[in-house]
Amino acid sequence: MSFKDQVDVAQQLLSKIEIPLLPKEVLELQKLFNDSEMPDPVKIKNLISTNPFLAGELISLANIPSISNGNPMVIKDIDSAIYRLGNKQLKNFILSIYVKKILTNNKIKGLSYHSLTIAIIAMEISRYNKFVTSDQAYLLGLMHDIGSFALSELDDNYGDSFVGKLFEHYTSHKNEFSKYGTTHSALGYVIAKTWSIPSYIGQTILLHHESRIAAIKNDKLRNLVAIIELAHAIAIRQNRKVRESEENIAIYKECQRILELTDDEMENIHVNAFRTG
């Protein structure tokens, strides 16, 4: 089950469905960020302001507890939202908004909620990581299962067992490959490339069910994969309706070790990730 084989089949399958396109305003904003390390803030604000949905979502995003970080001030305007989110981090946060919208409109019950949960946990973990910023972690969390959206378009029955598969971290991949000749991770990787998402996000999506995380040589990629797998493990541990498996306990401990997180830091992540307001 080589990654190349998975990606080759994923490309073939994706040619059979319509992949959502990013809006014009988002593409123009991405060009602004790509052309300059310090893009003109006036141009950024003007492009955001032309899209009421984007403006409203950015303001909402700036007010979620994981980003406001306990600040009681409620953000109500674009300028304040941009300031709190950070000019350099806007690129990924804007992409995240549209990924979230696509996930919300998909056929799979639970995919949008699960992805947002992982995004928020990943963002909390990133606070203790020197390789990954909060915007990168948030975008990755939302995108990590984007390939499941594609599988649900190809197979009407795929989404029926999506929630159950979340508790079978390694075997679900083997089952997908057996049935489709590829995996949701490979499909997500191809979608990320289609949208010109930063390569490290796409590579992490491809590897996010990898069992040999410590063997990943690139420091940033290894940390990103560990963050997303730890976020999964934490989400499962927080779910009181299921008994935690030995597999999940092992993933939890291994990722904590790779990310060099203390028990106190892990406790803070658990508490802060599940704040409600």
Short mmCIF file of C-alpha atoms in Angstrom, two decimals:
data_model
loop_
_atom_site.label_atom_id
_atom_site.label_comp_id
_atom_site.label_asym_id
_atom_site.label_seq_id
_atom_site.Cartn_x
_atom_site.Cartn_y
_atom_site.Cartn_z
CA MET A 1 0.00 0.00 0.00
CA SER A 2 2.57 2.58 -1.14
CA PHE A 3 1.75 6.28 -0.94
CA LYS A 4 2.45 6.64 -4.67
CA ASP A 5 -0.12 3.97 -5.53
CA GLN A 6 -2.68 5.60 -3.24
CA VAL A 7 -2.11 9.03 -4.79
CA ASP A 8 -2.25 7.70 -8.37
CA VAL A 9 -5.62 6.06 -7.74
CA ALA A 10 -6.85 9.13 -5.84
CA GLN A 11 -6.13 11.33 -8.88
CA GLN A 12 -8.11 8.97 -11.09
CA LEU A 13 -11.08 8.89 -8.73
CA LEU A 14 -11.16 12.65 -8.25
CA SER A 15 -11.50 13.11 -12.01
CA LYS A 16 -14.96 11.53 -11.65
CA ILE A 17 -16.35 14.12 -9.23
CA GLU A 18 -16.57 17.89 -9.06
CA ILE A 19 -14.13 19.34 -6.54
CA PRO A 20 -15.39 22.67 -5.12
CA LEU A 21 -13.49 25.73 -6.31
CA LEU A 22 -12.19 28.44 -3.99
CA PRO A 23 -14.01 31.81 -4.41
CA LYS A 24 -12.43 34.63 -6.43
CA GLU A 25 -11.82 36.78 -3.32
CA VAL A 26 -9.94 33.93 -1.63
CA LEU A 27 -7.75 33.33 -4.69
CA GLU A 28 -6.94 37.05 -4.88
CA LEU A 29 -6.10 37.11 -1.17
CA GLN A 30 -3.85 34.08 -1.57
CA LYS A 31 -2.03 35.85 -4.40
CA LEU A 32 -1.54 38.90 -2.19
CA PHE A 33 -0.03 36.77 0.58
CA ASN A 34 2.12 34.79 -1.83
CA ASP A 35 3.50 37.87 -3.60
CA SER A 36 4.66 39.63 -0.44
CA GLU A 37 5.61 38.72 3.14
CA MET A 38 3.94 41.96 4.26
CA PRO A 39 0.95 42.54 1.94
CA ASP A 40 -0.85 45.88 1.97
CA PRO A 41 -3.32 45.75 4.91
CA VAL A 42 -5.69 48.14 3.09
CA LYS A 43 -5.92 45.76 0.10
CA ILE A 44 -6.49 42.84 2.45
CA LYS A 45 -9.31 44.63 4.26
CA ASN A 46 -10.92 45.76 0.99
CA LEU A 47 -10.96 42.23 -0.45
CA ILE A 48 -12.39 40.80 2.77
CA SER A 49 -15.04 43.52 2.95
CA THR A 50 -16.34 42.68 -0.53
CA ASN A 51 -17.40 39.26 0.75
CA PRO A 52 -19.89 39.54 3.67
CA PHE A 53 -19.68 35.80 4.41
CA LEU A 54 -15.89 35.92 4.71
CA ALA A 55 -15.99 39.09 6.83
CA GLY A 56 -18.58 37.62 9.20
CA GLU A 57 -16.72 34.31 9.56
CA LEU A 58 -13.42 36.06 10.29
CA ILE A 59 -15.07 38.09 13.06
CA SER A 60 -16.62 34.90 14.50
CA LEU A 61 -13.29 33.10 14.28
CA ALA A 62 -11.55 35.89 16.18
CA ASN A 63 -14.01 35.39 19.05
CA ILE A 64 -13.63 31.64 19.62
CA PRO A 65 -12.01 30.90 23.01
CA SER A 66 -8.95 29.15 21.54
CA ILE A 67 -8.04 32.33 19.65
CA SER A 68 -9.28 35.04 22.03
CA ASN A 69 -7.29 33.21 24.76
CA GLY A 70 -9.41 34.50 27.60
CA ASN A 71 -9.60 38.09 26.32
CA PRO A 72 -13.07 39.32 27.33
CA MET A 73 -13.20 41.91 24.52
CA VAL A 74 -15.73 40.83 21.88
CA ILE A 75 -14.57 41.49 18.32
CA LYS A 76 -17.21 43.20 16.15
CA ASP A 77 -15.32 44.64 13.17
CA ILE A 78 -12.87 43.56 10.46
CA ASP A 79 -9.96 45.69 11.68
CA SER A 80 -10.07 44.20 15.18
CA ALA A 81 -10.49 40.68 13.79
CA ILE A 82 -7.43 41.06 11.55
CA TYR A 83 -5.42 42.44 14.46
CA ARG A 84 -6.35 39.54 16.78
CA LEU A 85 -5.87 36.83 14.15
CA GLY A 86 -2.57 38.29 12.97
CA ASN A 87 -1.79 39.63 9.51
CA LYS A 88 0.67 36.83 8.72
CA GLN A 89 -1.78 34.15 9.85
CA LEU A 90 -4.75 35.41 7.85
CA LYS A 91 -3.87 33.36 4.77
CA ASN A 92 -4.46 30.04 6.49
CA PHE A 93 -7.40 31.26 8.56
CA ILE A 94 -9.16 32.45 5.39
CA LEU A 95 -8.58 29.09 3.71
CA SER A 96 -9.93 27.43 6.85
CA ILE A 97 -13.21 29.32 6.59
CA TYR A 98 -13.90 27.91 3.14
CA VAL A 99 -12.83 24.42 4.07
CA LYS A 100 -15.28 24.59 6.98
CA LYS A 101 -18.04 25.73 4.60
CA ILE A 102 -17.39 22.80 2.25
CA LEU A 103 -17.42 20.36 5.17
CA THR A 104 -20.68 21.81 6.49
CA ASN A 105 -22.39 21.14 3.15
CA ASN A 106 -21.17 17.56 2.73
CA LYS A 107 -23.15 14.29 2.93
CA ILE A 108 -21.36 12.82 5.96
CA LYS A 109 -23.06 13.35 9.29
CA GLY A 110 -20.41 14.25 11.85
CA LEU A 111 -17.56 15.19 9.47
CA SER A 112 -17.88 18.95 10.00
CA TYR A 113 -18.17 18.65 13.80
CA HIS A 114 -15.28 16.20 13.99
CA SER A 115 -13.02 18.34 11.80
CA LEU A 116 -13.72 21.50 13.80
CA THR A 117 -13.07 19.63 17.06
CA ILE A 118 -9.71 18.38 15.80
CA ALA A 119 -8.84 21.87 14.50
CA ILE A 120 -9.41 23.48 17.89
CA ILE A 121 -7.48 20.77 19.77
CA ALA A 122 -4.62 21.00 17.26
CA MET A 123 -4.50 24.75 17.71
CA GLU A 124 -4.21 24.31 21.49
CA ILE A 125 -1.38 21.79 21.06
CA SER A 126 0.45 24.20 18.73
CA ARG A 127 0.82 26.68 21.61
CA TYR A 128 3.52 24.38 23.00
CA ASN A 129 5.25 23.70 19.67
CA LYS A 130 8.07 25.68 18.05
CA PHE A 131 7.54 24.22 14.57
CA VAL A 132 3.82 24.87 14.08
CA THR A 133 1.76 28.06 14.33
CA SER A 134 -1.88 28.21 15.40
CA ASP A 135 -3.18 29.05 11.91
CA GLN A 136 -1.32 26.09 10.40
CA ALA A 137 -2.69 23.74 13.05
CA TYR A 138 -6.24 25.03 12.60
CA LEU A 139 -6.18 24.67 8.80
CA LEU A 140 -4.69 21.20 9.08
CA GLY A 141 -7.31 20.14 11.62
CA LEU A 142 -10.13 21.22 9.34
CA MET A 143 -8.54 19.66 6.25
CA HIS A 144 -7.17 16.39 7.62
CA ASP A 145 -10.27 14.36 6.63
CA ILE A 146 -11.23 16.38 3.52
CA GLY A 147 -10.65 13.20 1.50
CA SER A 148 -13.65 11.64 3.26
CA PHE A 149 -15.77 14.29 1.55
CA ALA A 150 -14.52 12.95 -1.79
CA LEU A 151 -15.22 9.32 -0.85
CA SER A 152 -18.77 10.24 0.14
CA GLU A 153 -19.26 11.72 -3.34
CA LEU A 154 -17.96 8.51 -4.93
CA ASP A 155 -19.79 6.10 -2.61
CA ASP A 156 -23.19 7.00 -1.17
CA ASN A 157 -22.73 4.43 1.62
CA TYR A 158 -19.33 5.65 2.76
CA GLY A 159 -20.63 8.17 5.28
CA ASP A 160 -22.84 5.66 7.13
CA SER A 161 -19.92 4.32 9.15
CA PHE A 162 -17.75 7.47 9.29
CA VAL A 163 -18.11 8.08 13.04
CA GLY A 164 -17.32 4.46 13.86
CA LYS A 165 -14.17 4.56 11.74
CA LEU A 166 -12.80 7.39 13.88
CA PHE A 167 -12.08 4.84 16.61
CA GLU A 168 -10.19 2.50 14.24
CA HIS A 169 -7.19 4.65 13.50
CA TYR A 170 -5.07 2.16 11.55
CA THR A 171 -7.51 -0.51 10.36
CA SER A 172 -9.85 2.01 8.68
CA HIS A 173 -7.09 2.91 6.23
CA LYS A 174 -6.46 -0.72 5.31
CA ASN A 175 -10.18 -1.24 4.75
CA GLU A 176 -10.40 1.83 2.49
CA PHE A 177 -7.44 0.71 0.41
CA SER A 178 -8.94 -2.76 0.07
CA LYS A 179 -12.25 -1.35 -1.16
CA TYR A 180 -11.23 1.71 -3.20
CA GLY A 181 -7.55 1.14 -4.01
CA THR A 182 -6.76 4.37 -2.15
CA THR A 183 -7.51 6.17 1.15
CA HIS A 184 -9.18 9.35 2.30
CA SER A 185 -5.70 10.61 3.24
CA ALA A 186 -4.43 10.26 -0.33
CA LEU A 187 -7.58 11.88 -1.69
CA GLY A 188 -7.13 14.75 0.78
CA TYR A 189 -3.51 15.15 -0.33
CA VAL A 190 -4.56 15.50 -3.98
CA ILE A 191 -7.33 17.97 -3.10
CA ALA A 192 -4.83 20.06 -1.12
CA LYS A 193 -2.52 20.19 -4.16
CA THR A 194 -5.47 21.16 -6.40
CA TRP A 195 -6.21 24.11 -4.12
CA SER A 196 -2.51 25.09 -3.89
CA ILE A 197 -2.57 24.53 -0.14
CA PRO A 198 0.96 24.72 1.41
CA SER A 199 2.80 21.45 0.71
CA TYR A 200 3.44 20.67 4.39
CA ILE A 201 -0.34 20.59 4.98
CA GLY A 202 -0.86 18.19 2.08
CA GLN A 203 1.98 15.94 3.20
CA THR A 204 0.60 15.82 6.74
CA ILE A 205 -2.85 14.90 5.44
CA LEU A 206 -1.25 12.04 3.50
CA LEU A 207 0.59 10.77 6.59
CA HIS A 208 -1.95 11.42 9.33
CA HIS A 209 -2.70 7.71 9.87
CA GLU A 210 1.00 6.79 9.83
CA SER A 211 2.02 4.44 12.65
CA ARG A 212 5.74 5.26 12.50
CA ILE A 213 5.63 8.97 13.26
CA ALA A 214 9.03 9.04 14.94
CA ALA A 215 10.62 7.81 11.70
CA ILE A 216 9.55 10.95 9.79
CA LYS A 217 12.83 12.83 9.28
CA ASN A 218 11.56 16.36 8.64
CA ASP A 219 11.05 18.06 12.04
CA LYS A 220 8.06 20.18 11.04
CA LEU A 221 6.29 17.35 9.22
CA ARG A 222 6.89 14.95 12.12
CA ASN A 223 5.48 17.48 14.58
CA LEU A 224 2.44 18.22 12.39
CA VAL A 225 1.60 14.53 12.05
CA ALA A 226 2.04 14.03 15.80
CA ILE A 227 -0.19 17.05 16.52
CA ILE A 228 -3.05 15.78 14.36
CA GLU A 229 -2.80 12.22 15.70
CA LEU A 230 -2.64 13.48 19.29
CA ALA A 231 -5.68 15.68 18.64
CA HIS A 232 -7.53 12.55 17.50
CA ALA A 233 -6.45 10.67 20.60
CA ILE A 234 -7.55 13.51 22.87
CA ALA A 235 -10.95 13.77 21.15
CA ILE A 236 -11.49 10.05 21.67
CA ARG A 237 -10.35 10.25 25.31
CA GLN A 238 -12.85 13.07 25.92
CA ASN A 239 -15.70 10.96 24.50
CA ARG A 240 -17.29 9.38 27.57
CA LYS A 241 -19.59 7.19 25.45
CA VAL A 242 -16.80 4.85 24.34
CA ARG A 243 -14.13 2.90 26.16
CA GLU A 244 -10.66 4.03 25.18
CA SER A 245 -8.77 1.36 23.26
CA GLU A 246 -5.19 0.25 23.90
CA GLU A 247 -4.37 1.59 20.42
CA ASN A 248 -5.57 5.06 21.36
CA ILE A 249 -3.64 5.02 24.65
CA ALA A 250 -0.48 4.07 22.74
CA ILE A 251 -1.00 6.86 20.16
CA TYR A 252 -1.62 9.36 22.96
CA LYS A 253 1.59 8.46 24.80
CA GLU A 254 3.75 8.27 21.67
CA CYS A 255 2.62 11.68 20.38
CA GLN A 256 3.08 13.26 23.81
CA ARG A 257 6.65 11.93 23.78
CA ILE A 258 7.40 13.13 20.24
CA LEU A 259 6.00 16.59 20.96
CA GLU A 260 7.82 16.73 24.32
CA LEU A 261 4.68 17.75 26.21
CA THR A 262 4.61 17.57 29.99
CA ASP A 263 1.63 16.14 31.88
CA ASP A 264 0.72 19.65 33.03
CA GLU A 265 0.76 20.91 29.44
CA MET A 266 -1.41 18.00 28.39
CA GLU A 267 -3.90 18.87 31.12
CA ASN A 268 -3.98 22.50 29.94
CA ILE A 269 -4.64 21.34 26.37
CA HIS A 270 -7.54 19.17 27.51
CA VAL A 271 -9.11 21.98 29.53
CA ASN A 272 -8.60 24.80 27.01
CA ALA A 273 -9.63 22.83 23.93
CA PHE A 274 -13.05 22.14 25.40
CA ARG A 275 -13.86 25.59 26.69
CA THR A 276 -17.26 26.76 25.51
CA GLY A 277 -17.08 30.51 25.87
#
